[in-house]
């Protein structure tokens, strides 16, 4: 399928992006820079998200925070798992066999991104229930049911990609391992299985729920404005248009979902083309894979920029860190001054 990535006849590393380096560099520099850069962004961004959720109790009032935190933990693990291809590209020795490491890494990344995709679908369902059944929402959506749903998401994701060890590549195309590039091929039937069991249902749920959410919000906004105009005309005051109260929060989640599918669409298209033996290219393979993985960082950026409560929690966290640093600096200065006074007393 793809060529060898670890070496060629001249002894030089065969890099996915096909860029020649100096003779003193015996590894794929650009690939390593891209993966390490993404790894640092993903890990640091999602650690901040997790800390903010623990420091801002108001965020936990939304039931969707369960799924947002699940996505944050899954994305954090994606960033940690990126250490494996980084070490491989740097030619660090691997304890296990290359084929096993390649399969495990592909399986883990696929499972983690499946968790994110399923969580986004569950978030859209949660918002749909909140808007269509507001009176019975608290009885339908309870904390223990949410925990069971999250457990099902993890188990389902693990089971869907489990056949990849014998059936074919689960969809990971960043072939930084030689065995991945030469021996682990995509299977069209396994690809169809993944599309039917994961991609298609998640996309359908998201499209259906958000379409109805915005339709209902638009209808509610129209009714609210009509009532305000009617009552304001009776009182002789002009009424201002009021948006649907659930629409703003739905827009935040819609942005996260939209960016997720925008970044994953090239990857899914390439996955389908390669599985059907229509198109195969190592540069497209690498770029589409790591473009999709970059979504693990985009989630926390979009949520932090769009959610006012999250911004307050982030300010609270940064303020606590700055206050802690200030206290340590004051304590250090006071201890230094005391030591100087004591030393001066000894000399006298």
Tab-separated table of C-alpha atoms in Angstrom:
chain	number	residue	atom	x	y	z
A	1	UNK	CA	0.000	0.000	0.000
A	2	UNK	CA	2.362	2.765	1.230
A	3	UNK	CA	6.138	2.686	1.032
A	4	UNK	CA	8.451	1.970	3.933
A	5	UNK	CA	8.770	4.838	6.370
A	6	UNK	CA	11.819	3.819	8.329
A	7	UNK	CA	14.359	3.552	5.619
A	8	UNK	CA	15.245	2.999	1.974
A	9	UNK	CA	18.145	1.720	-0.066
A	10	UNK	CA	20.357	4.741	0.693
A	11	UNK	CA	19.900	4.259	4.433
A	12	UNK	CA	18.057	7.559	4.816
A	13	UNK	CA	14.650	7.641	6.564
A	14	UNK	CA	11.690	7.612	4.186
A	15	UNK	CA	9.456	10.389	5.457
A	16	UNK	CA	5.727	10.631	4.857
A	17	UNK	CA	5.881	14.227	3.644
A	18	UNK	CA	8.767	13.375	1.275
A	19	UNK	CA	10.991	16.269	2.357
A	20	UNK	CA	14.768	15.883	2.131
A	21	UNK	CA	16.822	16.914	5.159
A	22	UNK	CA	20.496	17.477	5.852
A	23	UNK	CA	22.763	14.467	6.198
A	24	UNK	CA	23.134	15.202	9.918
A	25	UNK	CA	19.374	14.693	10.466
A	26	UNK	CA	18.484	11.005	10.294
A	27	UNK	CA	14.797	11.295	11.211
A	28	UNK	CA	11.644	12.888	9.792
A	29	UNK	CA	11.991	16.386	11.241
A	30	UNK	CA	8.778	17.996	9.954
A	31	UNK	CA	6.616	15.029	10.966
A	32	UNK	CA	8.121	15.036	14.466
A	33	UNK	CA	7.600	18.799	14.827
A	34	UNK	CA	3.939	18.537	13.764
A	35	UNK	CA	3.157	15.607	16.078
A	36	UNK	CA	5.017	17.012	19.112
A	37	UNK	CA	3.423	20.448	18.589
A	38	UNK	CA	-0.054	18.921	18.496
A	39	UNK	CA	0.752	16.705	21.478
A	40	UNK	CA	1.768	19.701	23.634
A	41	UNK	CA	-1.320	21.714	22.603
A	42	UNK	CA	-3.733	18.821	23.175
A	43	UNK	CA	-2.344	17.834	26.572
A	44	UNK	CA	-2.038	21.381	27.962
A	45	UNK	CA	-5.417	22.519	26.583
A	46	UNK	CA	-7.396	19.587	27.939
A	47	UNK	CA	-5.659	19.668	31.322
A	48	UNK	CA	-6.805	23.289	31.625
A	49	UNK	CA	-10.366	22.286	30.663
A	50	UNK	CA	-10.424	19.518	33.280
A	51	UNK	CA	-9.067	21.816	36.012
A	52	UNK	CA	-11.559	24.565	35.134
A	53	UNK	CA	-14.476	22.122	35.417
A	54	UNK	CA	-13.263	21.134	38.885
A	55	UNK	CA	-12.774	24.782	39.923
A	56	UNK	CA	-16.047	26.123	38.510
A	57	UNK	CA	-19.038	24.390	40.184
A	58	UNK	CA	-21.493	26.296	37.971
A	59	UNK	CA	-20.281	24.357	34.943
A	60	UNK	CA	-21.397	21.115	36.552
A	61	UNK	CA	-24.987	22.361	36.738
A	62	UNK	CA	-25.334	21.503	33.046
A	63	UNK	CA	-25.773	17.789	32.399
A	64	UNK	CA	-23.757	18.208	29.210
A	65	UNK	CA	-20.726	18.861	31.419
A	66	UNK	CA	-20.548	15.078	31.951
A	67	UNK	CA	-20.036	14.569	28.223
A	68	UNK	CA	-17.757	17.608	27.839
A	69	UNK	CA	-15.502	16.243	30.574
A	70	UNK	CA	-15.598	12.794	28.966
A	71	UNK	CA	-14.439	14.370	25.711
A	72	UNK	CA	-11.712	16.278	27.565
A	73	UNK	CA	-10.354	13.090	29.175
A	74	UNK	CA	-10.515	11.232	25.844
A	75	UNK	CA	-8.757	14.090	24.046
A	76	UNK	CA	-6.133	14.229	26.800
A	77	UNK	CA	-5.411	10.536	26.271
A	78	UNK	CA	-5.138	11.189	22.518
A	79	UNK	CA	-2.425	13.751	23.266
A	80	UNK	CA	-0.585	11.338	25.551
A	81	UNK	CA	-0.796	8.548	22.957
A	82	UNK	CA	0.847	10.868	20.382
A	83	UNK	CA	4.072	10.259	22.295
A	84	UNK	CA	4.243	6.796	20.677
A	85	UNK	CA	4.606	7.926	17.038
A	86	UNK	CA	6.914	10.742	18.158
A	87	UNK	CA	9.357	8.277	19.710
A	88	UNK	CA	9.029	5.993	16.700
A	89	UNK	CA	9.920	8.786	14.270
A	90	UNK	CA	12.912	9.656	16.467
A	91	UNK	CA	13.995	5.979	16.178
A	92	UNK	CA	13.775	5.228	19.886
A	93	UNK	CA	13.953	1.477	20.570
A	94	UNK	CA	10.543	-0.196	20.973
A	95	UNK	CA	10.246	-2.967	23.559
A	96	UNK	CA	7.267	-4.675	21.909
A	97	UNK	CA	7.115	-5.809	18.303
A	98	UNK	CA	6.437	-3.071	15.791
A	99	UNK	CA	3.298	-4.759	14.468
A	100	UNK	CA	1.775	-4.990	17.951
A	101	UNK	CA	2.658	-1.369	18.815
A	102	UNK	CA	1.198	-0.210	15.512
A	103	UNK	CA	-2.054	-2.109	16.030
A	104	UNK	CA	-2.450	-1.022	19.654
A	105	UNK	CA	-1.796	2.629	18.822
A	106	UNK	CA	-4.233	2.604	15.907
A	107	UNK	CA	-6.861	0.885	18.050
A	108	UNK	CA	-6.446	3.262	21.007
A	109	UNK	CA	-6.612	6.425	18.885
A	110	UNK	CA	-9.676	5.113	17.023
A	111	UNK	CA	-11.457	4.252	20.284
A	112	UNK	CA	-10.707	7.648	21.838
A	113	UNK	CA	-11.966	9.562	18.824
A	114	UNK	CA	-15.034	7.323	18.738
A	115	UNK	CA	-15.720	8.352	22.347
A	116	UNK	CA	-15.557	12.015	21.297
A	117	UNK	CA	-17.883	11.404	18.355
A	118	UNK	CA	-20.396	9.480	20.471
A	119	UNK	CA	-20.225	12.136	23.215
A	120	UNK	CA	-21.100	14.849	20.700
A	121	UNK	CA	-24.092	12.800	19.582
A	122	UNK	CA	-25.206	12.343	23.207
A	123	UNK	CA	-24.822	16.079	23.857
A	124	UNK	CA	-27.129	16.847	20.947
A	125	UNK	CA	-29.666	14.320	22.269
A	126	UNK	CA	-29.440	15.874	25.751
A	127	UNK	CA	-30.106	19.372	24.388
A	128	UNK	CA	-32.956	18.038	22.240
A	129	UNK	CA	-34.641	16.483	25.295
A	130	UNK	CA	-34.081	19.682	27.322
A	131	UNK	CA	-35.867	21.797	24.707
A	132	UNK	CA	-38.629	19.402	23.665
A	133	UNK	CA	-39.454	18.103	27.170
A	134	UNK	CA	-38.423	20.796	29.653
A	135	UNK	CA	-40.943	19.777	32.342
A	136	UNK	CA	-39.857	16.130	32.517
A	137	UNK	CA	-36.169	16.714	31.703
A	138	UNK	CA	-34.910	16.370	35.292
A	139	UNK	CA	-36.700	13.054	35.722
A	140	UNK	CA	-35.527	11.686	32.364
A	141	UNK	CA	-31.907	12.848	32.553
A	142	UNK	CA	-30.452	11.932	35.926
A	143	UNK	CA	-26.779	11.736	37.035
A	144	UNK	CA	-26.740	7.947	37.308
A	145	UNK	CA	-28.279	7.574	33.842
A	146	UNK	CA	-25.633	9.903	32.465
A	147	UNK	CA	-22.885	7.806	34.067
A	148	UNK	CA	-24.381	4.649	32.562
A	149	UNK	CA	-24.548	6.369	29.171
A	150	UNK	CA	-20.860	7.366	29.412
A	151	UNK	CA	-19.937	3.798	30.372
A	152	UNK	CA	-21.875	2.490	27.360
A	153	UNK	CA	-20.042	4.976	25.119
A	154	UNK	CA	-16.650	3.653	26.233
A	155	UNK	CA	-17.675	-0.008	25.980
A	156	UNK	CA	-19.302	0.461	22.573
A	157	UNK	CA	-16.270	2.303	21.205
A	158	UNK	CA	-13.956	-0.446	22.425
A	159	UNK	CA	-16.112	-3.176	20.882
A	160	UNK	CA	-16.593	-1.492	17.494
A	161	UNK	CA	-12.860	-1.295	16.785
A	162	UNK	CA	-11.904	-4.586	18.442
A	163	UNK	CA	-12.067	-6.575	15.139
A	164	UNK	CA	-9.318	-4.351	13.706
A	165	UNK	CA	-6.628	-6.675	15.094
A	166	UNK	CA	-7.727	-9.379	12.622
A	167	UNK	CA	-10.003	-7.644	10.117
A	168	UNK	CA	-7.965	-4.636	8.980
A	169	UNK	CA	-6.780	-1.139	9.770
A	170	UNK	CA	-9.433	0.681	11.854
A	171	UNK	CA	-9.020	3.964	10.034
A	172	UNK	CA	-5.748	5.310	11.407
A	173	UNK	CA	-3.641	6.428	8.413
A	174	UNK	CA	-0.662	8.185	9.963
A	175	UNK	CA	1.631	5.315	9.022
A	176	UNK	CA	4.680	6.241	11.079
A	177	UNK	CA	5.409	2.524	11.594
A	178	UNK	CA	6.868	0.415	8.785
A	179	UNK	CA	4.511	-2.479	9.479
A	180	UNK	CA	1.525	-0.098	9.390
A	181	UNK	CA	2.602	1.206	6.015
A	182	UNK	CA	3.403	-2.105	4.327
A	183	UNK	CA	1.369	-4.859	5.946
A	184	UNK	CA	-1.707	-3.422	7.680
A	185	UNK	CA	-4.196	-2.641	4.919
A	186	UNK	CA	-7.673	-1.204	5.122
A	187	UNK	CA	-10.504	-3.606	4.394
A	188	UNK	CA	-13.570	-2.299	2.499
A	189	UNK	CA	-15.948	-4.473	4.512
A	190	UNK	CA	-14.473	-3.331	7.812
A	191	UNK	CA	-14.687	0.252	6.599
A	192	UNK	CA	-18.373	-0.260	5.774
A	193	UNK	CA	-18.842	-1.825	9.212
A	194	UNK	CA	-17.345	1.246	10.950
A	195	UNK	CA	-19.388	3.662	8.835
A	196	UNK	CA	-22.640	1.812	9.548
A	197	UNK	CA	-21.945	1.270	13.261
A	198	UNK	CA	-20.388	4.648	14.123
A	199	UNK	CA	-19.960	7.435	11.561
A	200	UNK	CA	-23.397	7.350	9.918
A	201	UNK	CA	-25.519	7.020	13.123
A	202	UNK	CA	-23.542	9.775	14.916
A	203	UNK	CA	-23.826	12.151	11.959
A	204	UNK	CA	-27.546	11.431	11.526
A	205	UNK	CA	-28.273	12.008	15.236
A	206	UNK	CA	-26.362	15.298	15.271
A	207	UNK	CA	-28.030	16.608	12.103
A	208	UNK	CA	-31.526	15.573	13.209
A	209	UNK	CA	-31.310	16.956	16.750
A	210	UNK	CA	-29.658	20.285	15.956
A	211	UNK	CA	-31.978	20.910	13.009
A	212	UNK	CA	-34.983	20.446	15.298
A	213	UNK	CA	-33.349	22.399	18.148
A	214	UNK	CA	-32.844	25.505	16.016
A	215	UNK	CA	-36.280	25.101	14.443
A	216	UNK	CA	-37.905	24.980	17.890
A	217	UNK	CA	-35.780	27.873	19.155
A	218	UNK	CA	-36.781	29.948	16.156
A	219	UNK	CA	-40.442	29.162	16.838
A	220	UNK	CA	-40.071	30.019	20.547
A	221	UNK	CA	-38.327	33.280	19.708
A	222	UNK	CA	-41.133	34.230	17.348
A	223	UNK	CA	-43.812	33.466	19.963
A	224	UNK	CA	-41.960	35.372	22.701
A	225	UNK	CA	-41.507	38.417	20.490
A	226	UNK	CA	-45.169	38.375	19.452
A	227	UNK	CA	-46.233	38.307	23.098
A	228	UNK	CA	-43.852	41.147	23.985
A	229	UNK	CA	-45.119	43.243	21.090
A	230	UNK	CA	-48.739	42.602	22.103
A	231	UNK	CA	-48.196	43.483	25.772
A	232	UNK	CA	-45.928	46.427	25.007
A	233	UNK	CA	-48.488	47.871	22.591
A	234	UNK	CA	-51.064	47.718	25.369
A	235	UNK	CA	-48.688	49.501	27.747
A	236	UNK	CA	-47.523	51.957	25.070
A	237	UNK	CA	-43.861	50.802	25.200
A	238	UNK	CA	-41.774	49.341	22.396
A	239	UNK	CA	-40.625	45.788	23.028
A	240	UNK	CA	-37.183	44.458	22.144
A	241	UNK	CA	-36.656	41.129	20.422
A	242	UNK	CA	-35.581	38.402	22.820
A	243	UNK	CA	-33.697	35.312	21.643
A	244	UNK	CA	-34.499	31.808	22.759
A	245	UNK	CA	-32.744	31.265	26.132
A	246	UNK	CA	-31.468	27.820	25.084
A	247	UNK	CA	-30.182	28.948	21.708
A	248	UNK	CA	-26.916	30.487	22.925
A	249	UNK	CA	-25.784	27.333	24.734
A	250	UNK	CA	-26.930	25.216	21.805
A	251	UNK	CA	-24.809	27.401	19.504
A	252	UNK	CA	-21.697	26.684	21.589
A	253	UNK	CA	-22.253	22.952	21.299
A	254	UNK	CA	-23.138	23.308	17.632
A	255	UNK	CA	-19.811	25.060	16.967
A	256	UNK	CA	-17.917	22.261	18.695
A	257	UNK	CA	-19.802	19.648	16.672
A	258	UNK	CA	-19.363	21.544	13.391
A	259	UNK	CA	-15.605	21.951	13.833
A	260	UNK	CA	-15.344	18.268	14.760
A	261	UNK	CA	-16.956	17.126	11.516
A	262	UNK	CA	-15.153	19.750	9.404
A	263	UNK	CA	-11.770	18.523	10.634
A	264	UNK	CA	-12.774	14.872	10.358
A	265	UNK	CA	-14.432	15.082	6.934
A	266	UNK	CA	-11.159	14.951	4.903
A	267	UNK	CA	-10.017	12.003	7.007
A	268	UNK	CA	-13.286	10.090	6.500
A	269	UNK	CA	-13.254	10.798	2.752
A	270	UNK	CA	-9.668	9.582	2.433
A	271	UNK	CA	-10.501	6.538	4.569
A	272	UNK	CA	-13.312	5.604	2.208
A	273	UNK	CA	-11.235	6.237	-0.943
A	274	UNK	CA	-8.289	4.189	0.275
A	275	UNK	CA	-10.483	1.332	1.464
A	276	UNK	CA	-12.100	1.116	-1.972
A	277	UNK	CA	-8.671	1.264	-3.694
A	278	UNK	CA	-9.630	4.468	-5.501
A	279	UNK	CA	-6.893	6.743	-4.122
A	280	UNK	CA	-3.867	6.244	-1.865
A	281	UNK	CA	-1.200	8.826	-1.027
A	282	UNK	CA	1.128	8.934	1.962
A	283	UNK	CA	1.079	12.767	2.205
A	284	UNK	CA	-2.735	12.860	2.189
A	285	UNK	CA	-2.725	10.002	4.676
A	286	UNK	CA	-0.537	11.870	7.148
A	287	UNK	CA	-2.193	15.283	6.760
A	288	UNK	CA	-5.804	14.063	7.013
A	289	UNK	CA	-5.008	11.921	10.047
A	290	UNK	CA	-3.304	14.633	12.057
A	291	UNK	CA	-5.820	17.258	10.941
A	292	UNK	CA	-8.511	15.056	12.502
A	293	UNK	CA	-6.431	14.511	15.641
A	294	UNK	CA	-5.971	18.299	15.991
A	295	UNK	CA	-9.671	18.442	16.850
A	296	UNK	CA	-8.695	17.236	20.318
A	297	UNK	CA	-7.256	20.704	20.913
A	298	UNK	CA	-9.969	22.654	19.062
A	299	UNK	CA	-12.720	21.408	21.400
A	300	UNK	CA	-11.261	23.132	24.457
A	301	UNK	CA	-10.494	26.332	22.502
A	302	UNK	CA	-14.045	26.668	21.167
A	303	UNK	CA	-15.624	25.928	24.538
A	304	UNK	CA	-13.352	28.388	26.361
A	305	UNK	CA	-14.047	31.165	23.834
A	306	UNK	CA	-17.808	30.587	23.638
A	307	UNK	CA	-18.960	29.787	27.178
A	308	UNK	CA	-19.098	32.724	29.600
A	309	UNK	CA	-19.251	30.483	32.688
A	310	UNK	CA	-16.181	28.610	31.467
A	311	UNK	CA	-14.375	31.938	30.985
A	312	UNK	CA	-15.194	32.899	34.574
A	313	UNK	CA	-13.894	29.537	35.769
A	314	UNK	CA	-10.714	30.020	33.741
A	315	UNK	CA	-10.193	33.474	35.288
A	316	UNK	CA	-10.795	31.975	38.717
A	317	UNK	CA	-8.223	29.249	38.062
A	318	UNK	CA	-5.634	31.704	36.736
A	319	UNK	CA	-6.320	34.037	39.674
A	320	UNK	CA	-5.809	31.185	42.145
A	321	UNK	CA	-2.519	30.247	40.463
A	322	UNK	CA	-1.309	33.867	40.500
A	323	UNK	CA	-2.307	34.245	44.171
A	324	UNK	CA	-0.457	31.055	45.043
A	325	UNK	CA	2.647	32.271	43.219
A	326	UNK	CA	2.418	35.626	45.003
A	327	UNK	CA	2.139	33.939	48.419
A	328	UNK	CA	5.155	31.774	47.673
A	329	UNK	CA	7.130	34.834	46.578
A	330	UNK	CA	6.188	36.732	49.745
A	331	UNK	CA	7.074	33.737	51.925
A	332	UNK	CA	10.405	33.381	50.140
A	333	UNK	CA	11.192	37.089	50.543
A	334	UNK	CA	10.300	37.037	54.251
A	335	UNK	CA	12.436	33.957	54.896
A	336	UNK	CA	15.320	35.584	53.016
A	337	UNK	CA	15.031	38.775	55.065
A	338	UNK	CA	14.908	36.779	58.322
A	339	UNK	CA	18.024	34.839	57.365
A	340	UNK	CA	19.828	38.091	56.562
A	341	UNK	CA	18.850	39.596	59.958
A	342	UNK	CA	20.003	36.470	61.790
A	343	UNK	CA	23.329	36.447	59.951
A	344	UNK	CA	23.859	40.126	60.757
A	345	UNK	CA	23.217	39.410	64.448
A	346	UNK	CA	25.890	36.671	64.489
A	347	UNK	CA	28.505	39.015	63.053
A	348	UNK	CA	27.738	41.612	65.742
